[in-house]
């Protein structure tokens, strides 16, 4: 089809394709930051010190003083990575609707959402249950290893198959019950947040932005009173607002640098003295049912940072080209699978290897950690490749087929898409790219 386009048309199509691949690359990096967060926080607990108020932890190794600086922690701040996922979700889930103005797109997205998120999540819960049942979870050895104490709260007791099945079918996605795979708390946010997003634009369209905001905020307050989930859901909504932006008008190096630089500063926010200047003006207090923003200020700053980073990537050809490399784009394709599998693998393989190396063989802690990290990363990537091929990708196709069957009586052709500086994403592309976490 590109052969019938003019040179200008081919250039525009190539630019749009690069931007979509760049989003994949950003997702891949964000997913690695979550993996790094859970691994480093498990085995080097001092690195968590600046992420909590009044921490009394002391460094065990000299390099931890450097690694705990914001310029380093921004790359393993798992909350910032998750905020990027949420922001990208809002953008991608509504992108095609903004360009087609066809509400069937929203209906299609809503109809497939539960299966698209729930089936892979359910598979990861059953895998975690199997590892626990086989006795291959080693988080209870955390104290003996010398690791952080918080992972020991997971996998303390056996879980029945029926309890695991209940969590897999509806517990994680609907109620946020994530005992067998704790990172799946995001699935509930993604499911409910995205359904509210579809409903908002279905009711009011794209013309009345403030009305959409008021409706969405009201719905979130009802669904998640006094909960930090409000912040995450609003990050999804804010991501959808990026579809209003004409990014071709922001192609300026100073603007791009300001967006991305400010985004990373906000994404690096912690409770160290480096950010005292950001705490001079306190957050307003609204009272119930609004969450206490001052208590969760780190989540708020990280959310704003995520929005700015995504906007900076979409507005810059150079940054898009950097993030659209084949390696990063493929990593983004695996990101949902990595996210679903990395914690069970960490709690089984990583803790098991550290116990064997450190306790049984008496190896140096840092040497054991380096070897364990490399092995855990390789196993996670390999398992994620298999999971994406045999679980995630078939789940996407099944969810899409289900949605098309449900909407078959009323489905009509989508109107031609309007021209824009960012490509509208097709249904199949949304299925493939939206590895929501």
CSV table of C-alpha atoms in Angstrom, one decimal, residues 79-414:
chain,number,residue,atom,x,y,z
A,79,UNK,CA,6.3,3.0,40.7
A,80,UNK,CA,7.6,5.4,38.0
A,81,UNK,CA,7.6,2.4,35.5
A,82,UNK,CA,4.1,1.5,36.4
A,83,UNK,CA,2.9,5.1,36.0
A,84,UNK,CA,4.4,5.0,32.5
A,85,UNK,CA,2.3,1.9,31.8
A,86,UNK,CA,-0.8,3.6,33.0
A,87,UNK,CA,-0.2,6.8,31.0
A,88,UNK,CA,0.5,4.8,27.8
A,89,UNK,CA,-2.7,2.7,28.4
A,90,UNK,CA,-4.8,5.8,28.4
A,91,UNK,CA,-3.2,7.1,25.2
A,92,UNK,CA,-3.3,3.8,23.3
A,93,UNK,CA,-6.8,2.7,24.4
A,94,UNK,CA,-8.4,5.9,23.1
A,95,UNK,CA,-6.1,6.8,20.2
A,96,UNK,CA,-8.1,5.1,17.5
A,97,UNK,CA,-11.4,6.6,18.8
A,98,UNK,CA,-9.9,10.1,18.7
A,99,UNK,CA,-9.0,9.6,15.1
A,100,UNK,CA,-12.1,7.8,13.9
A,101,UNK,CA,-14.8,9.3,16.1
A,102,UNK,CA,-16.5,5.9,16.1
A,103,UNK,CA,-17.9,4.7,19.4
A,104,UNK,CA,-17.8,1.2,18.2
A,105,UNK,CA,-14.1,1.4,18.9
A,106,UNK,CA,-14.8,2.0,22.5
A,107,UNK,CA,-17.4,-0.8,22.6
A,108,UNK,CA,-14.8,-3.2,21.1
A,109,UNK,CA,-12.2,-2.2,23.6
A,110,UNK,CA,-14.5,-2.6,26.5
A,111,UNK,CA,-15.9,-6.0,25.3
A,112,UNK,CA,-12.5,-7.6,25.1
A,113,UNK,CA,-10.9,-5.9,28.1
A,114,UNK,CA,-11.5,-8.6,30.8
A,115,UNK,CA,-10.3,-11.5,28.7
A,116,UNK,CA,-7.4,-9.5,27.4
A,117,UNK,CA,-6.1,-8.7,30.9
A,118,UNK,CA,-7.6,-11.6,32.8
A,119,UNK,CA,-6.5,-14.7,30.9
A,120,UNK,CA,-2.7,-14.0,31.0
A,121,UNK,CA,-3.0,-12.8,34.6
A,122,UNK,CA,-4.9,-16.0,35.5
A,123,UNK,CA,-2.2,-18.1,33.9
A,124,UNK,CA,0.6,-16.4,35.9
A,125,UNK,CA,-1.4,-17.0,39.1
A,126,UNK,CA,-1.7,-20.7,38.4
A,127,UNK,CA,2.0,-20.9,37.6
A,128,UNK,CA,2.8,-19.2,41.0
A,129,UNK,CA,0.5,-21.6,42.7
A,130,UNK,CA,2.2,-24.6,41.1
A,131,UNK,CA,5.6,-23.3,42.3
A,132,UNK,CA,4.3,-22.8,45.8
A,133,UNK,CA,2.7,-26.2,45.9
A,134,UNK,CA,5.9,-27.9,44.7
A,135,UNK,CA,7.8,-26.2,47.5
A,136,UNK,CA,9.9,-24.1,45.1
A,137,UNK,CA,9.2,-20.7,46.7
A,138,UNK,CA,12.1,-19.6,49.0
A,139,UNK,CA,11.1,-16.2,50.3
A,140,UNK,CA,11.0,-17.7,53.8
A,141,UNK,CA,14.8,-17.9,53.7
A,142,UNK,CA,15.1,-14.1,53.3
A,143,UNK,CA,16.4,-13.7,56.9
A,144,UNK,CA,19.0,-16.5,56.6
A,145,UNK,CA,20.2,-15.1,53.2
A,146,UNK,CA,20.5,-11.6,54.6
A,147,UNK,CA,18.0,-10.2,52.2
A,148,UNK,CA,15.2,-7.7,52.9
A,149,UNK,CA,12.5,-8.9,55.3
A,150,UNK,CA,9.4,-7.8,53.3
A,151,UNK,CA,9.5,-10.6,50.7
A,152,UNK,CA,8.9,-13.1,53.6
A,153,UNK,CA,5.3,-12.0,53.9
A,154,UNK,CA,4.7,-13.7,50.5
A,155,UNK,CA,4.2,-17.5,50.0
A,156,UNK,CA,4.2,-18.2,53.8
A,157,UNK,CA,1.6,-20.9,53.7
A,158,UNK,CA,0.2,-23.3,51.1
A,159,UNK,CA,-2.9,-22.2,49.1
A,160,UNK,CA,-5.6,-24.5,47.9
A,161,UNK,CA,-6.1,-24.9,44.2
A,162,UNK,CA,-9.7,-23.5,44.5
A,163,UNK,CA,-8.4,-20.4,46.2
A,164,UNK,CA,-5.9,-19.9,43.4
A,165,UNK,CA,-8.5,-20.5,40.8
A,166,UNK,CA,-10.8,-18.0,42.4
A,167,UNK,CA,-8.0,-15.4,42.3
A,168,UNK,CA,-7.2,-16.3,38.7
A,169,UNK,CA,-10.8,-16.0,37.5
A,170,UNK,CA,-12.0,-12.9,39.3
A,171,UNK,CA,-9.9,-12.1,42.4
A,172,UNK,CA,-7.0,-10.3,40.9
A,173,UNK,CA,-8.8,-8.5,38.1
A,174,UNK,CA,-12.0,-7.5,39.9
A,175,UNK,CA,-11.0,-7.3,43.6
A,176,UNK,CA,-7.2,-6.8,43.5
A,177,UNK,CA,-6.6,-10.0,45.4
A,178,UNK,CA,-2.9,-10.7,44.6
A,179,UNK,CA,-1.5,-13.0,47.3
A,180,UNK,CA,-0.1,-15.4,44.7
A,181,UNK,CA,1.4,-12.7,42.4
A,182,UNK,CA,1.5,-9.3,44.2
A,183,UNK,CA,2.4,-7.1,41.2
A,184,UNK,CA,-1.1,-8.0,39.7
A,185,UNK,CA,-2.6,-5.2,41.8
A,186,UNK,CA,-2.2,-3.2,38.6
A,187,UNK,CA,-4.6,-5.5,36.7
A,188,UNK,CA,-7.6,-4.2,38.8
A,189,UNK,CA,-6.6,-0.6,38.1
A,190,UNK,CA,-6.2,-1.3,34.4
A,191,UNK,CA,-9.5,-3.1,34.1
A,192,UNK,CA,-11.7,-0.7,36.1
A,193,UNK,CA,-9.8,2.4,34.9
A,194,UNK,CA,-10.0,1.5,31.3
A,195,UNK,CA,-13.7,0.6,31.5
A,196,UNK,CA,-14.4,3.9,33.1
A,197,UNK,CA,-12.4,5.6,30.4
A,198,UNK,CA,-14.4,3.9,27.6
A,199,UNK,CA,-17.6,4.8,29.4
A,200,UNK,CA,-16.6,8.4,29.8
A,201,UNK,CA,-15.8,9.0,26.1
A,202,UNK,CA,-18.8,6.9,25.0
A,203,UNK,CA,-21.1,9.2,27.0
A,204,UNK,CA,-19.6,12.6,26.2
A,205,UNK,CA,-17.2,12.2,23.2
A,206,UNK,CA,-14.1,14.2,22.9
A,207,UNK,CA,-15.5,17.7,22.6
A,208,UNK,CA,-16.1,18.5,26.3
A,209,UNK,CA,-12.9,17.7,28.0
A,210,UNK,CA,-13.9,19.2,31.4
A,211,UNK,CA,-17.1,17.3,31.5
A,212,UNK,CA,-15.2,14.1,30.8
A,213,UNK,CA,-12.8,15.0,33.6
A,214,UNK,CA,-15.6,15.6,36.1
A,215,UNK,CA,-17.4,12.4,35.2
A,216,UNK,CA,-14.3,10.3,35.4
A,217,UNK,CA,-13.2,11.8,38.7
A,218,UNK,CA,-16.6,11.3,40.2
A,219,UNK,CA,-16.7,7.6,39.0
A,220,UNK,CA,-13.2,7.0,40.4
A,221,UNK,CA,-14.1,8.5,43.8
A,222,UNK,CA,-17.1,6.1,44.0
A,223,UNK,CA,-15.1,3.1,42.9
A,224,UNK,CA,-12.0,3.8,45.0
A,225,UNK,CA,-12.8,6.0,48.0
A,226,UNK,CA,-9.8,7.2,50.0
A,227,UNK,CA,-7.5,5.0,47.9
A,228,UNK,CA,-4.2,5.6,46.1
A,229,UNK,CA,-5.9,3.9,43.1
A,230,UNK,CA,-7.5,7.3,42.4
A,231,UNK,CA,-4.0,8.5,41.4
A,232,UNK,CA,-3.4,5.6,39.1
A,233,UNK,CA,-6.8,5.8,37.4
A,234,UNK,CA,-6.3,9.6,36.8
A,235,UNK,CA,-2.9,8.7,35.3
A,236,UNK,CA,-4.8,6.6,32.7
A,237,UNK,CA,-7.2,9.4,32.0
A,238,UNK,CA,-4.4,11.9,31.7
A,239,UNK,CA,-2.7,9.6,29.2
A,240,UNK,CA,-5.9,9.8,27.1
A,241,UNK,CA,-5.7,13.6,27.1
A,242,UNK,CA,-2.4,13.3,25.1
A,243,UNK,CA,-4.6,12.5,22.1
A,244,UNK,CA,-5.6,16.2,22.1
A,245,UNK,CA,-2.1,17.3,21.6
A,246,UNK,CA,-0.7,18.2,18.1
A,247,UNK,CA,2.7,16.8,18.6
A,248,UNK,CA,4.0,18.0,15.3
A,249,UNK,CA,3.8,21.5,16.8
A,250,UNK,CA,6.2,20.6,19.6
A,251,UNK,CA,9.1,19.5,17.5
A,252,UNK,CA,11.6,21.7,19.2
A,253,UNK,CA,14.7,20.5,21.0
A,254,UNK,CA,14.2,22.9,24.0
A,255,UNK,CA,10.6,21.7,24.3
A,256,UNK,CA,11.5,18.0,24.0
A,257,UNK,CA,14.3,18.4,26.5
A,258,UNK,CA,12.1,20.2,28.9
A,259,UNK,CA,9.3,17.6,28.7
A,260,UNK,CA,11.6,14.6,29.1
A,261,UNK,CA,14.0,16.2,31.6
A,262,UNK,CA,11.2,17.4,33.8
A,263,UNK,CA,9.5,14.1,33.5
A,264,UNK,CA,12.6,12.2,34.8
A,265,UNK,CA,13.0,14.7,37.6
A,266,UNK,CA,9.5,14.0,38.7
A,267,UNK,CA,9.9,10.3,38.1
A,268,UNK,CA,13.0,10.3,40.4
A,269,UNK,CA,11.2,12.0,43.3
A,270,UNK,CA,11.9,10.4,46.6
A,271,UNK,CA,12.2,11.5,50.3
A,272,UNK,CA,15.9,12.4,50.2
A,273,UNK,CA,17.1,16.0,50.8
A,274,UNK,CA,17.5,16.4,47.0
A,275,UNK,CA,13.8,17.0,46.7
A,276,UNK,CA,13.2,19.2,49.8
A,277,UNK,CA,12.5,22.1,47.5
A,278,UNK,CA,9.5,20.2,46.0
A,279,UNK,CA,8.0,19.8,49.5
A,280,UNK,CA,8.0,23.5,50.4
A,281,UNK,CA,4.4,23.9,49.2
A,282,UNK,CA,2.2,21.2,50.7
A,283,UNK,CA,-0.5,19.3,48.8
A,284,UNK,CA,-4.0,20.5,49.4
A,285,UNK,CA,-6.3,18.4,51.6
A,286,UNK,CA,-9.7,17.7,50.3
A,287,UNK,CA,-11.0,15.2,52.8
A,288,UNK,CA,-12.9,12.0,52.2
A,289,UNK,CA,-13.5,10.4,49.8
A,290,UNK,CA,-10.4,12.0,48.1
A,291,UNK,CA,-7.2,10.2,48.9
A,292,UNK,CA,-4.6,12.1,51.0
A,293,UNK,CA,-2.3,13.5,48.4
A,294,UNK,CA,0.3,14.5,50.9
A,295,UNK,CA,0.6,10.9,52.0
A,296,UNK,CA,1.1,9.6,48.5
A,297,UNK,CA,3.0,12.6,47.1
A,298,UNK,CA,5.6,10.3,45.5
A,299,UNK,CA,2.9,8.6,43.4
A,300,UNK,CA,1.5,12.0,42.3
A,301,UNK,CA,4.9,13.3,41.2
A,302,UNK,CA,5.7,10.0,39.4
A,303,UNK,CA,2.4,10.2,37.6
A,304,UNK,CA,3.1,13.7,36.3
A,305,UNK,CA,6.6,12.6,35.3
A,306,UNK,CA,5.2,9.6,33.3
A,307,UNK,CA,2.8,11.9,31.4
A,308,UNK,CA,5.6,14.3,30.5
A,309,UNK,CA,8.0,11.5,29.4
A,310,UNK,CA,5.4,9.9,27.1
A,311,UNK,CA,4.6,13.4,25.7
A,312,UNK,CA,8.3,14.1,25.1
A,313,UNK,CA,8.7,10.8,23.3
A,314,UNK,CA,5.7,11.4,21.0
A,315,UNK,CA,6.9,14.9,20.2
A,316,UNK,CA,10.5,14.1,19.3
A,317,UNK,CA,11.7,12.4,16.1
A,318,UNK,CA,15.2,11.7,17.6
A,319,UNK,CA,13.8,10.2,20.9
A,320,UNK,CA,11.3,8.2,18.9
A,321,UNK,CA,14.0,6.8,16.7
A,322,UNK,CA,16.1,5.9,19.8
A,323,UNK,CA,13.3,4.0,21.5
A,324,UNK,CA,12.1,2.3,18.3
A,325,UNK,CA,15.2,0.1,18.0
A,326,UNK,CA,14.4,-3.6,17.3
A,327,UNK,CA,15.7,-4.7,20.7
A,328,UNK,CA,13.7,-2.3,22.7
A,329,UNK,CA,10.5,-2.7,20.6
A,330,UNK,CA,10.7,-6.5,21.0
A,331,UNK,CA,11.3,-6.1,24.7
A,332,UNK,CA,8.1,-4.0,24.8
A,333,UNK,CA,6.3,-6.8,23.0
A,334,UNK,CA,7.3,-9.1,25.9
A,335,UNK,CA,6.7,-6.5,28.6
A,336,UNK,CA,3.3,-7.8,29.8
A,337,UNK,CA,4.6,-11.3,30.0
A,338,UNK,CA,7.7,-10.1,31.9
A,339,UNK,CA,5.6,-8.2,34.3
A,340,UNK,CA,3.3,-11.2,35.0
A,341,UNK,CA,6.2,-13.7,35.5
A,342,UNK,CA,9.1,-11.8,37.1
A,343,UNK,CA,7.9,-11.9,40.7
A,344,UNK,CA,7.2,-15.7,40.9
A,345,UNK,CA,10.5,-16.3,39.2
A,346,UNK,CA,12.3,-13.9,41.7
A,347,UNK,CA,10.7,-15.6,44.7
A,348,UNK,CA,11.5,-19.1,43.4
A,349,UNK,CA,14.7,-19.0,41.3
A,350,UNK,CA,16.4,-15.9,42.7
A,351,UNK,CA,15.8,-16.6,46.4
A,352,UNK,CA,16.6,-20.3,45.8
A,353,UNK,CA,19.9,-19.5,44.1
A,354,UNK,CA,20.8,-16.9,46.8
A,355,UNK,CA,20.1,-19.5,49.5
A,356,UNK,CA,22.2,-22.1,47.7
A,357,UNK,CA,25.1,-19.7,47.0
A,358,UNK,CA,25.2,-17.7,50.2
A,359,UNK,CA,24.1,-20.2,52.8
A,360,UNK,CA,25.0,-23.6,51.5
A,361,UNK,CA,28.1,-22.8,49.6
A,362,UNK,CA,29.3,-19.7,51.6
A,363,UNK,CA,29.8,-17.5,48.6
A,364,UNK,CA,30.4,-13.7,48.8
A,365,UNK,CA,26.9,-12.0,48.9
A,366,UNK,CA,27.6,-9.6,46.1
A,367,UNK,CA,29.1,-12.3,43.8
A,368,UNK,CA,26.1,-14.5,44.5
A,369,UNK,CA,23.7,-11.6,43.8
A,370,UNK,CA,25.4,-10.8,40.4
A,371,UNK,CA,25.2,-14.4,39.2
A,372,UNK,CA,21.6,-14.7,40.5
A,373,UNK,CA,20.5,-11.5,38.8
A,374,UNK,CA,21.9,-12.6,35.4
A,375,UNK,CA,20.3,-16.0,35.7
A,376,UNK,CA,17.0,-14.6,36.9
A,377,UNK,CA,16.9,-12.0,34.0
A,378,UNK,CA,17.7,-14.7,31.4
A,379,UNK,CA,15.1,-17.1,32.7
A,380,UNK,CA,12.5,-14.3,33.0
A,381,UNK,CA,13.1,-13.3,29.4
A,382,UNK,CA,13.1,-16.9,28.1
A,383,UNK,CA,9.9,-17.7,30.1
A,384,UNK,CA,8.3,-14.5,28.9
A,385,UNK,CA,9.1,-15.4,25.3
A,386,UNK,CA,7.2,-18.7,25.7
A,387,UNK,CA,4.4,-17.1,27.7
A,388,UNK,CA,3.9,-14.4,25.1
A,389,UNK,CA,3.8,-16.9,22.3
A,390,UNK,CA,1.6,-19.5,23.9
A,391,UNK,CA,-0.5,-17.5,26.4
A,392,UNK,CA,-0.5,-13.8,25.9
A,393,UNK,CA,-0.8,-13.7,22.1
A,394,UNK,CA,-3.6,-16.4,22.0
A,395,UNK,CA,-5.3,-14.5,24.7
A,396,UNK,CA,-5.3,-11.3,22.7
A,397,UNK,CA,-6.7,-13.1,19.7
A,398,UNK,CA,-9.4,-14.8,21.8
A,399,UNK,CA,-10.4,-11.5,23.4
A,400,UNK,CA,-10.6,-9.8,20.0
A,401,UNK,CA,-12.7,-12.6,18.6
A,402,UNK,CA,-15.0,-12.5,21.6
A,403,UNK,CA,-15.5,-8.8,21.3
A,404,UNK,CA,-16.2,-9.0,17.5
A,405,UNK,CA,-18.8,-11.8,18.1
A,406,UNK,CA,-20.5,-9.8,20.9
A,407,UNK,CA,-20.7,-6.7,18.7
A,408,UNK,CA,-21.4,-8.4,15.5
A,409,UNK,CA,-25.1,-7.4,15.3
A,410,UNK,CA,-24.3,-3.7,15.6
A,411,UNK,CA,-20.8,-3.5,14.3
A,412,UNK,CA,-20.2,-1.2,11.3
A,413,UNK,CA,-17.2,-0.1,9.4
A,414,UNK,CA,-15.0,2.5,11.1
